[in-house]
JSON list of C-alpha atoms in Angstrom, two decimals:
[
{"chain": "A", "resi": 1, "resn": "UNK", "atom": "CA", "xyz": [80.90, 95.38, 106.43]},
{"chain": "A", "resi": 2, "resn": "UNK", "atom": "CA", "xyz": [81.37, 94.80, 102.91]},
{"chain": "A", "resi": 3, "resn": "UNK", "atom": "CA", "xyz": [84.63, 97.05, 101.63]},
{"chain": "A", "resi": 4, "resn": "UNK", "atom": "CA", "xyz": [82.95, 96.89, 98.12]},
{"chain": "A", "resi": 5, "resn": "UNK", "atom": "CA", "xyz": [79.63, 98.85, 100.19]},
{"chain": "A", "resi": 6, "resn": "UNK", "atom": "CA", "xyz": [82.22, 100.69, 102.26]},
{"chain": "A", "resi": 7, "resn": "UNK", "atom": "CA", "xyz": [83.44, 102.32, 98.93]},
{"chain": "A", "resi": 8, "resn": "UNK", "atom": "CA", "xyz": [80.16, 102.87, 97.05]},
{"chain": "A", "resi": 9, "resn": "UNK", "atom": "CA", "xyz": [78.72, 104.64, 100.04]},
{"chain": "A", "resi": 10, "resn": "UNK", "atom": "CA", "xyz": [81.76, 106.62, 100.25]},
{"chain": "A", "resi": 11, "resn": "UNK", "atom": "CA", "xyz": [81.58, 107.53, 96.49]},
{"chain": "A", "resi": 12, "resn": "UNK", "atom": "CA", "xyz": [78.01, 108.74, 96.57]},
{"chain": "A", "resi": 13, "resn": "UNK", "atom": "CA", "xyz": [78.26, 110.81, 99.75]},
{"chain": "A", "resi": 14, "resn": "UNK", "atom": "CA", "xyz": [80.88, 112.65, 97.33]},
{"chain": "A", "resi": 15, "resn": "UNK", "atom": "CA", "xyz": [78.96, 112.97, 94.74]},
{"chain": "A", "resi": 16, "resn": "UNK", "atom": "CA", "xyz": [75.59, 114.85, 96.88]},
{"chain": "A", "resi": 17, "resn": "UNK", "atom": "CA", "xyz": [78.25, 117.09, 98.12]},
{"chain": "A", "resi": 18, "resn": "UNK", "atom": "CA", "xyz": [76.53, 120.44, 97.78]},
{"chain": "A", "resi": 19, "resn": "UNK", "atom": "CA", "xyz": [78.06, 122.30, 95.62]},
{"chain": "A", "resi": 20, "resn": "UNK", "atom": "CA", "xyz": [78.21, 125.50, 97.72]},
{"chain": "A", "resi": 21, "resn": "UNK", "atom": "CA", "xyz": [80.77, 123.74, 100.10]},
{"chain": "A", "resi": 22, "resn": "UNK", "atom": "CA", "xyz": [82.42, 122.84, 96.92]},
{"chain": "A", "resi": 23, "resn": "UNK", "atom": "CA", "xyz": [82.55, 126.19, 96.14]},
{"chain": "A", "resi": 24, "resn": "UNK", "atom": "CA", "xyz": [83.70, 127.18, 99.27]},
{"chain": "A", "resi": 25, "resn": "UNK", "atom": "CA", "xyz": [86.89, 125.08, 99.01]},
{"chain": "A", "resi": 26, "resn": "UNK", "atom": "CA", "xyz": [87.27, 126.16, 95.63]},
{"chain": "A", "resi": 27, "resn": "UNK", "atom": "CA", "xyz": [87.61, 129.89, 96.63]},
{"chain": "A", "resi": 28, "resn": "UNK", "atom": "CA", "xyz": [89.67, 128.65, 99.89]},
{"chain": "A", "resi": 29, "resn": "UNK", "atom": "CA", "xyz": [92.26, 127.14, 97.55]},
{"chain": "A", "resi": 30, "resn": "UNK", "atom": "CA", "xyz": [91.62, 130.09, 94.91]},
{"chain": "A", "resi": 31, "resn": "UNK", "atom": "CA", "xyz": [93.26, 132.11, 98.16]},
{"chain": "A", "resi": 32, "resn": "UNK", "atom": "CA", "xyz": [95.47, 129.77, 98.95]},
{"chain": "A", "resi": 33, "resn": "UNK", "atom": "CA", "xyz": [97.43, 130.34, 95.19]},
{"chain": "A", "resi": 34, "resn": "UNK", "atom": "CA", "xyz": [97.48, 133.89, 95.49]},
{"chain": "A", "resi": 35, "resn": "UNK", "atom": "CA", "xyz": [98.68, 134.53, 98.59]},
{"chain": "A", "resi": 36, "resn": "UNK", "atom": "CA", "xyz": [102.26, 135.41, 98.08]},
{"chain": "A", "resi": 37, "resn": "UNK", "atom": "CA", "xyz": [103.81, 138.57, 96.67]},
{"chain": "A", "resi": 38, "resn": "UNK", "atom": "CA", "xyz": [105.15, 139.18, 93.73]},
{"chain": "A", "resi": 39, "resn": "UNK", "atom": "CA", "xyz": [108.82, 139.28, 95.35]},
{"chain": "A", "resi": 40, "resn": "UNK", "atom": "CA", "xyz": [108.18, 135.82, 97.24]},
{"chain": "A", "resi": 41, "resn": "UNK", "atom": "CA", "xyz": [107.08, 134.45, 93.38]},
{"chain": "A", "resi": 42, "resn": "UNK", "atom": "CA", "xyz": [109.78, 135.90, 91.97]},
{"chain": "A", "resi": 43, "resn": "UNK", "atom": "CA", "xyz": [112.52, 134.48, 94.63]},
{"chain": "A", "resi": 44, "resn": "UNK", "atom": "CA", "xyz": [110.95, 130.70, 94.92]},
{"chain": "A", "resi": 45, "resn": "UNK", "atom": "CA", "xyz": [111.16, 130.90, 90.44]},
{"chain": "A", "resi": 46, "resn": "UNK", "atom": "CA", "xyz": [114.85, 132.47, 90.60]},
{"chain": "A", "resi": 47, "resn": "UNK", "atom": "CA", "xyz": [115.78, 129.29, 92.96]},
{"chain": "A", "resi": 48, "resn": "UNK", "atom": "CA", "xyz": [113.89, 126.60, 91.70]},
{"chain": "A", "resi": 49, "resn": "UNK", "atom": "CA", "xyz": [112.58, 127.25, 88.23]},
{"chain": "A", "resi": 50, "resn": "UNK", "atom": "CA", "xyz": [114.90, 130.27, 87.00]},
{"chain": "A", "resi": 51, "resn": "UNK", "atom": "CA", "xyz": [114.35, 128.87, 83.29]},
{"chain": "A", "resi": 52, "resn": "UNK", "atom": "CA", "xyz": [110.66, 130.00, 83.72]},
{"chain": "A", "resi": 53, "resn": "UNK", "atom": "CA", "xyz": [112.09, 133.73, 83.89]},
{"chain": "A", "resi": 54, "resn": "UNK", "atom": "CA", "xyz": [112.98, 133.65, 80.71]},
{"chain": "A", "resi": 55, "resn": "UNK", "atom": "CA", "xyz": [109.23, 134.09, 79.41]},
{"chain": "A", "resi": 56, "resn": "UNK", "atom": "CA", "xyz": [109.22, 137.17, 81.61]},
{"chain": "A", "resi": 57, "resn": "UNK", "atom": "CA", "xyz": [112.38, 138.80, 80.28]},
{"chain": "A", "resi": 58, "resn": "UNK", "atom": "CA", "xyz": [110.81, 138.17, 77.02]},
{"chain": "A", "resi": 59, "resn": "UNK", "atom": "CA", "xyz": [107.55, 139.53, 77.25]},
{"chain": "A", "resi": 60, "resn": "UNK", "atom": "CA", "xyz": [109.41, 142.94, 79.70]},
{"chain": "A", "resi": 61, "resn": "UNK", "atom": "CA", "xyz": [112.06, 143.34, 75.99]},
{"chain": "A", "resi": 62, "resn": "UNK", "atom": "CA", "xyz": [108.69, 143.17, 73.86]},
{"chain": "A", "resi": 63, "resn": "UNK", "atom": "CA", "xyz": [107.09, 145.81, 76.49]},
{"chain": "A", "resi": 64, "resn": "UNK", "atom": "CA", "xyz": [104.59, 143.06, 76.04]},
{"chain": "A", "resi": 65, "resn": "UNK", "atom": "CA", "xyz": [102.33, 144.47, 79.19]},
{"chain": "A", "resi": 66, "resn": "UNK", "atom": "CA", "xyz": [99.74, 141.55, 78.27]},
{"chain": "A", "resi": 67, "resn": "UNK", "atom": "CA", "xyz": [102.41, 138.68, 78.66]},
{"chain": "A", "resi": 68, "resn": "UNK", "atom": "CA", "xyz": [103.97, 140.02, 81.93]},
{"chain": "A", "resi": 69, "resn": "UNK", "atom": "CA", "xyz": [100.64, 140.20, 83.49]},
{"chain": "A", "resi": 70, "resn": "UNK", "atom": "CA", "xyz": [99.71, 136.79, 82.38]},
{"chain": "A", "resi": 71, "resn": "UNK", "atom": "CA", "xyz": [103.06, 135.47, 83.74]},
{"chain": "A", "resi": 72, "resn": "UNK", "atom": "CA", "xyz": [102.84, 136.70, 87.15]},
{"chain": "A", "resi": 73, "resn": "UNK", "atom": "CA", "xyz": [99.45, 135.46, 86.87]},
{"chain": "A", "resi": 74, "resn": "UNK", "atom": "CA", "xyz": [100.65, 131.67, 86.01]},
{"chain": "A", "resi": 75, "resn": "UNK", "atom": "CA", "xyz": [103.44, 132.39, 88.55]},
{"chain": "A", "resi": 76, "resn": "UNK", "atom": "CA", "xyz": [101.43, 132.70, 91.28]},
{"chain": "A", "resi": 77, "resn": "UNK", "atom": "CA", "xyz": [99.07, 129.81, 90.85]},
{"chain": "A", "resi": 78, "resn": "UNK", "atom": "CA", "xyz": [102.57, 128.14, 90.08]},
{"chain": "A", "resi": 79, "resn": "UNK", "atom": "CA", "xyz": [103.84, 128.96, 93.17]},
{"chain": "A", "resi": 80, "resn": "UNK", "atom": "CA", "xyz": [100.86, 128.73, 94.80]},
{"chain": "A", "resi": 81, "resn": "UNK", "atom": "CA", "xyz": [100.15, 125.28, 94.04]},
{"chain": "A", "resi": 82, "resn": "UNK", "atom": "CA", "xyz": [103.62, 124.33, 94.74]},
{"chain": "A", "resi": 83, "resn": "UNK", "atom": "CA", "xyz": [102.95, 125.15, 98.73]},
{"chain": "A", "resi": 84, "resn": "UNK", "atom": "CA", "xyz": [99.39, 123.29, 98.01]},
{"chain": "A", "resi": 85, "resn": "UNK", "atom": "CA", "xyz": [100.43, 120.33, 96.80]},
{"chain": "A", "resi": 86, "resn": "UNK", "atom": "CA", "xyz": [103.82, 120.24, 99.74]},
{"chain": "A", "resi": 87, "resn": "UNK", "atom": "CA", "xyz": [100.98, 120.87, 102.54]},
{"chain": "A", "resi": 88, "resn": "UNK", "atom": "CA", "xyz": [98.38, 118.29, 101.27]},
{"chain": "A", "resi": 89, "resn": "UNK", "atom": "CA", "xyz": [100.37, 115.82, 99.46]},
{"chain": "A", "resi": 90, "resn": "UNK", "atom": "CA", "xyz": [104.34, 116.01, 101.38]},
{"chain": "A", "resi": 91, "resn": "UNK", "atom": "CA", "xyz": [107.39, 117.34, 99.84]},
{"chain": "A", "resi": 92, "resn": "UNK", "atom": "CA", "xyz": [108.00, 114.53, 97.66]},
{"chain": "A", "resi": 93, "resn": "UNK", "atom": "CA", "xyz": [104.82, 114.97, 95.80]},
{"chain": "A", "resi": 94, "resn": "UNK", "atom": "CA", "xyz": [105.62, 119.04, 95.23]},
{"chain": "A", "resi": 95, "resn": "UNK", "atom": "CA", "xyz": [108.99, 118.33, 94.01]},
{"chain": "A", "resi": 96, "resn": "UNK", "atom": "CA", "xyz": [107.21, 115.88, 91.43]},
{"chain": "A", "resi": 97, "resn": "UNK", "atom": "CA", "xyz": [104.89, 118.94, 90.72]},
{"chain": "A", "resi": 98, "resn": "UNK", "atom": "CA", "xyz": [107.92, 121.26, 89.74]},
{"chain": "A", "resi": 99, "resn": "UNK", "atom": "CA", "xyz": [109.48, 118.64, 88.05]},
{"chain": "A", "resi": 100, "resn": "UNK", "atom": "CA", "xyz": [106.61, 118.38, 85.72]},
{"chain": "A", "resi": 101, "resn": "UNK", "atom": "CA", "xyz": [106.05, 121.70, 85.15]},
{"chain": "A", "resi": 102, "resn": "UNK", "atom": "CA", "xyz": [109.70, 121.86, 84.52]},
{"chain": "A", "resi": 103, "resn": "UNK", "atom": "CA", "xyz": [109.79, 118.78, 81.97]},
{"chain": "A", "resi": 104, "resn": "UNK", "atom": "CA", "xyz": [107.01, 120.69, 79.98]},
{"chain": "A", "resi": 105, "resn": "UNK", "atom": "CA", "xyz": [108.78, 123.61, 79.73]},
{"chain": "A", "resi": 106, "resn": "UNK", "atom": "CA", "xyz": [111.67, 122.15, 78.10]},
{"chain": "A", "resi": 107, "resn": "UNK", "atom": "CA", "xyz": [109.27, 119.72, 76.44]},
{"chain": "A", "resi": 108, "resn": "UNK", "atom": "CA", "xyz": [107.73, 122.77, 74.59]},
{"chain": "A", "resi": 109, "resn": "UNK", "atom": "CA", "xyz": [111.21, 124.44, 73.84]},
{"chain": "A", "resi": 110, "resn": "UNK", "atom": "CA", "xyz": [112.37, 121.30, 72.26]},
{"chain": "A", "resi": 111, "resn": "UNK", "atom": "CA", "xyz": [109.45, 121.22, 70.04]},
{"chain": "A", "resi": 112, "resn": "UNK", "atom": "CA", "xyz": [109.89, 124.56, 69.03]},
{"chain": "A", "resi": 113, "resn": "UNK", "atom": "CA", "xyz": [113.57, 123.98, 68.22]},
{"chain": "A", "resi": 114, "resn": "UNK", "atom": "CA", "xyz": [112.77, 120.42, 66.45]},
{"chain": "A", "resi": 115, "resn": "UNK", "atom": "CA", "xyz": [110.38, 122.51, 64.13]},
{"chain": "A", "resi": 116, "resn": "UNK", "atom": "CA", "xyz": [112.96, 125.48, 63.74]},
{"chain": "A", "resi": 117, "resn": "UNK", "atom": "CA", "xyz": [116.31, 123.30, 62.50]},
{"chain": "A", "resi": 118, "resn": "UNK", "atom": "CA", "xyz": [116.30, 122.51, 59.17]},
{"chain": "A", "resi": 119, "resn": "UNK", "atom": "CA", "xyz": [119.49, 119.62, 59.88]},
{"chain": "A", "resi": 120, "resn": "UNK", "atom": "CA", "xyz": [118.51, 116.44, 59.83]},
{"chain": "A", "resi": 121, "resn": "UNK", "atom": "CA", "xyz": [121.23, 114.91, 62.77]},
{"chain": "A", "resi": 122, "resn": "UNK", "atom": "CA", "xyz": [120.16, 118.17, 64.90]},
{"chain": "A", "resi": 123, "resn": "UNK", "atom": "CA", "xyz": [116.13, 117.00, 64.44]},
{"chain": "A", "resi": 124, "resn": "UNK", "atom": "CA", "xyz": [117.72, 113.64, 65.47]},
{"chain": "A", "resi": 125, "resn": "UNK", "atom": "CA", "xyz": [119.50, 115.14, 68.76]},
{"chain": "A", "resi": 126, "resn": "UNK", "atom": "CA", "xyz": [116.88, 117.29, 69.81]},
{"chain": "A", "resi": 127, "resn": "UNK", "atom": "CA", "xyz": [114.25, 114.39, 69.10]},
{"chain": "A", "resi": 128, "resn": "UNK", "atom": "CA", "xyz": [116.38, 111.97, 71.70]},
{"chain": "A", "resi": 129, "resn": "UNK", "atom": "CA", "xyz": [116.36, 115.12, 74.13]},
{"chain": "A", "resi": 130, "resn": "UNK", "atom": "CA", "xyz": [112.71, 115.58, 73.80]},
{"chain": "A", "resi": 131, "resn": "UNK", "atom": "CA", "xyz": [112.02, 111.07, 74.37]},
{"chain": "A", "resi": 132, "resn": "UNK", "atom": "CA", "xyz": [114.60, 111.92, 77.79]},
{"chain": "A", "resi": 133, "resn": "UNK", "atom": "CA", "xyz": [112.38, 115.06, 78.73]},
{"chain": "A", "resi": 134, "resn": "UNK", "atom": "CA", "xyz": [108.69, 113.42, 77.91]},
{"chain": "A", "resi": 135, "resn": "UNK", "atom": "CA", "xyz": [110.36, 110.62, 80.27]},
{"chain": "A", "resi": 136, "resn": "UNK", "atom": "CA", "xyz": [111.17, 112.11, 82.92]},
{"chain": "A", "resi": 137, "resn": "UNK", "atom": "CA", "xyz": [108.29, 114.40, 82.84]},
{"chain": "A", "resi": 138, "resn": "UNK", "atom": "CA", "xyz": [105.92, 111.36, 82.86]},
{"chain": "A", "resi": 139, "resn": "UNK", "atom": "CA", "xyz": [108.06, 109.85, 85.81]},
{"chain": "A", "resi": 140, "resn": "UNK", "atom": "CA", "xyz": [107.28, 112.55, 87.59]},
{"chain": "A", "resi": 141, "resn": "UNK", "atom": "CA", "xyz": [103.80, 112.48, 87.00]},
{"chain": "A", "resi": 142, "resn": "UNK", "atom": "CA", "xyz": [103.61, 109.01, 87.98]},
{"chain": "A", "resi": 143, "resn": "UNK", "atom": "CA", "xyz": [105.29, 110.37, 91.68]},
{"chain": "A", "resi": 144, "resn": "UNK", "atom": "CA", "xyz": [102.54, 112.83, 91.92]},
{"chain": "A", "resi": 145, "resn": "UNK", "atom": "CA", "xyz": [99.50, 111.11, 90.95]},
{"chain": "A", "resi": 146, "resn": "UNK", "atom": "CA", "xyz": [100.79, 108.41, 93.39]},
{"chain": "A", "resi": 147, "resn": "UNK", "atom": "CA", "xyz": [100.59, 110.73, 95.91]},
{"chain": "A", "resi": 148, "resn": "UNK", "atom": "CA", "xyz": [97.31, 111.83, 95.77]},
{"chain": "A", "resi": 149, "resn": "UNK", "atom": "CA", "xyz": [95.84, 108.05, 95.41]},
{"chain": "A", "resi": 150, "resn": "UNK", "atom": "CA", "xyz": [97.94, 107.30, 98.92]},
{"chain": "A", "resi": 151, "resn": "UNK", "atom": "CA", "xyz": [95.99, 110.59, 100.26]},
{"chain": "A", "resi": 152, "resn": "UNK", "atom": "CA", "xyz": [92.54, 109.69, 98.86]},
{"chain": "A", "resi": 153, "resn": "UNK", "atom": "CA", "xyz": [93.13, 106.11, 99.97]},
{"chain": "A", "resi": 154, "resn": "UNK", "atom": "CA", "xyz": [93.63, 107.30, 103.39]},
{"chain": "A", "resi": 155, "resn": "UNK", "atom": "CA", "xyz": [90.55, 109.64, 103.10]},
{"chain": "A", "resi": 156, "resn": "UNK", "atom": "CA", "xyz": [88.46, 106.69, 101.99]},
{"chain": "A", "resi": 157, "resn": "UNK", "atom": "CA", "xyz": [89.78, 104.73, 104.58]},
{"chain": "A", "resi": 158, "resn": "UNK", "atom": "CA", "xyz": [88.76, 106.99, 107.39]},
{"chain": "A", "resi": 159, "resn": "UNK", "atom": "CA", "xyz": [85.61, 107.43, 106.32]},
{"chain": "A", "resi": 160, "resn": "UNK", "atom": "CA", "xyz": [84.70, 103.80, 105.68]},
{"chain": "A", "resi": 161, "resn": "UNK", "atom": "CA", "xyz": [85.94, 103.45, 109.79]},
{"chain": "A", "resi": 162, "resn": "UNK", "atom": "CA", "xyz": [83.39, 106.28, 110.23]},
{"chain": "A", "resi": 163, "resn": "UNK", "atom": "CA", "xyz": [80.56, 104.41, 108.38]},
{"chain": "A", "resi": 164, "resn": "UNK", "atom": "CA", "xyz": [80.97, 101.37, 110.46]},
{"chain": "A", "resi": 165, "resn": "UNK", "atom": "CA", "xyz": [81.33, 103.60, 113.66]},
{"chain": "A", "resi": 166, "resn": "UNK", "atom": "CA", "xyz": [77.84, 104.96, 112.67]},
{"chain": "A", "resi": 167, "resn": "UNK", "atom": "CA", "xyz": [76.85, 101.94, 111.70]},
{"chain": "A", "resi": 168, "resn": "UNK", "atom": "CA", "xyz": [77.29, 100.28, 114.91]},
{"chain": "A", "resi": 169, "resn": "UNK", "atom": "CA", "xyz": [75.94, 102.44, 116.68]},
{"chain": "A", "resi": 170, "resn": "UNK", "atom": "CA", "xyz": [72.94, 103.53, 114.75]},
{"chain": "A", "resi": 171, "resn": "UNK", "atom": "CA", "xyz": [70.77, 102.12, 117.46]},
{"chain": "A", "resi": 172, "resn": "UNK", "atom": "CA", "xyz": [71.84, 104.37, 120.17]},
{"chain": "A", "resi": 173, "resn": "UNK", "atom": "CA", "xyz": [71.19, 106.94, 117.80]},
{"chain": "A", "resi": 174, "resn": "UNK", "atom": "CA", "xyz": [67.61, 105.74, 116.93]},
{"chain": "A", "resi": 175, "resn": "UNK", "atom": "CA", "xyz": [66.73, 105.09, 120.57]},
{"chain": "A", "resi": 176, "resn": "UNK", "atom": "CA", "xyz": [68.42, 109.34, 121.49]},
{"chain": "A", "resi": 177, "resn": "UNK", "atom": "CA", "xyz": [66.65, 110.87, 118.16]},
{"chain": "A", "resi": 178, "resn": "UNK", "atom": "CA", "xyz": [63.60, 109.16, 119.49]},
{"chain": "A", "resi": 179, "resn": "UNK", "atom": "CA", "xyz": [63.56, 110.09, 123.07]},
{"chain": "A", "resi": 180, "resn": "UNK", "atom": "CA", "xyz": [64.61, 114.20, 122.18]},
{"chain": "A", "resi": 181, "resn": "UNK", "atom": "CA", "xyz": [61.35, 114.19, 119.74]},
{"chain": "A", "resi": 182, "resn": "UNK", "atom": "CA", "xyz": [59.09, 112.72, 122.23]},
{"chain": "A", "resi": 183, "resn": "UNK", "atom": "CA", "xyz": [60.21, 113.90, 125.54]},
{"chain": "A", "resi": 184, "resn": "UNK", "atom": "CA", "xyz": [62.66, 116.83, 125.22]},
{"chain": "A", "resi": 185, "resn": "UNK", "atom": "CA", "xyz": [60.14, 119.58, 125.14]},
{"chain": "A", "resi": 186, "resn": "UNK", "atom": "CA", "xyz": [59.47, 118.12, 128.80]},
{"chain": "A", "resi": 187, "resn": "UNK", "atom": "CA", "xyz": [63.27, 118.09, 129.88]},
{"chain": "A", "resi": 188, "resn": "UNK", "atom": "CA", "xyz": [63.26, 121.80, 128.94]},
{"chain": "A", "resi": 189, "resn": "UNK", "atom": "CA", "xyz": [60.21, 122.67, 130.59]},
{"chain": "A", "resi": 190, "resn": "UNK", "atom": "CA", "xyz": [61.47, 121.31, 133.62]},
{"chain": "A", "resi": 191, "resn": "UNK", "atom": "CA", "xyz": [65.19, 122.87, 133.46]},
{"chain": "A", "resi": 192, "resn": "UNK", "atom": "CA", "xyz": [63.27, 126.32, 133.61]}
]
């Protein structure tokens, strides 16, 4: 069969997904980022993004009740789809997911500073910093997306070896949809 066919019946078998099993997943995964405690957030940030605590400590000095809620809030869908993205896409793929929300971090912080300092050779410095940061962030970026094109790949590729399963034997089918509609009241009647 035709890959090009293989892929547009794949693509439109998507698309009439109904959207109450996409809701479904959408809730399963909603779940899935909220799972943890605040003291398993707090210890996975302390060891691998202890920079983001600093928005915390800010918003606890300002008694800013507002900005810690909305930080554990971001921390657990943070977390959250951390574990997501090591369970569906492999650890490689959630390291590139904390290294991009790490890179924007310090993308944002270098912007603020840039704006902040009035010297010219510190705009100059912290300009450089930000081209290194924006680079690595979009390196990582590049590791993630790749990720999830190997895993849709794979998904497409299992269901185009589904298709031509059914496919091949769509006559079998025909000839066992046909024979339950015409005799299978029959086979029941004579089971009792």
């Amino acid at each position: 069969m035709n890959s090009f066919l293989l892929i547009l019946a794949f693509s439109l078998s998507c698309f009439f997904v109904p959207h109450a099993l996409a809701d479904d997943h959408e809730d399963e995964d909603e779940h899935h980022l909220h799972r943890r405690t605040n003291s398993e957030v707090a210890d996975f940030i302390e060891e691998h993004f202890p920079e983001a605590l600093e928005i915390l400590h800010q918003a606890e000095e300002e008694e800013d009740e507002e900005g810690v809620d909305e930080f554990w809030r971001e921390a657990h869908r943070f977390v959250g789809a951390f574990y997501l993205a090591r369970e569906e896409l492999g650890d490689k793929a959630a390291r590139a997911y904390l290294g991009m929300r790490q890179t924007e971090l310090a993308a944002d912080r270098l912007a603020d500073a840039f704006h902040h300092e009035q010297q010219e050779d510190n705009r100059e410095n912290i300009e450089r910093d930000l081209h290194k940061v924006i680079s690595e962030h979009l390196e990582f970026r590049l590791l993630f997306q790749s990720a999830e094109l190997d895993r849709a790949r794979k998904e497409l590729e299992h269901a185009a070896r589904e298709l031509e399963e059914f496919a091949e034997s769509r006559e079998d089918l025909v000839r066992e949809e046909v024979e339950q509609r015409l005799h299978g009241d029959e086979e029941d009647e004579e089971d009792e």
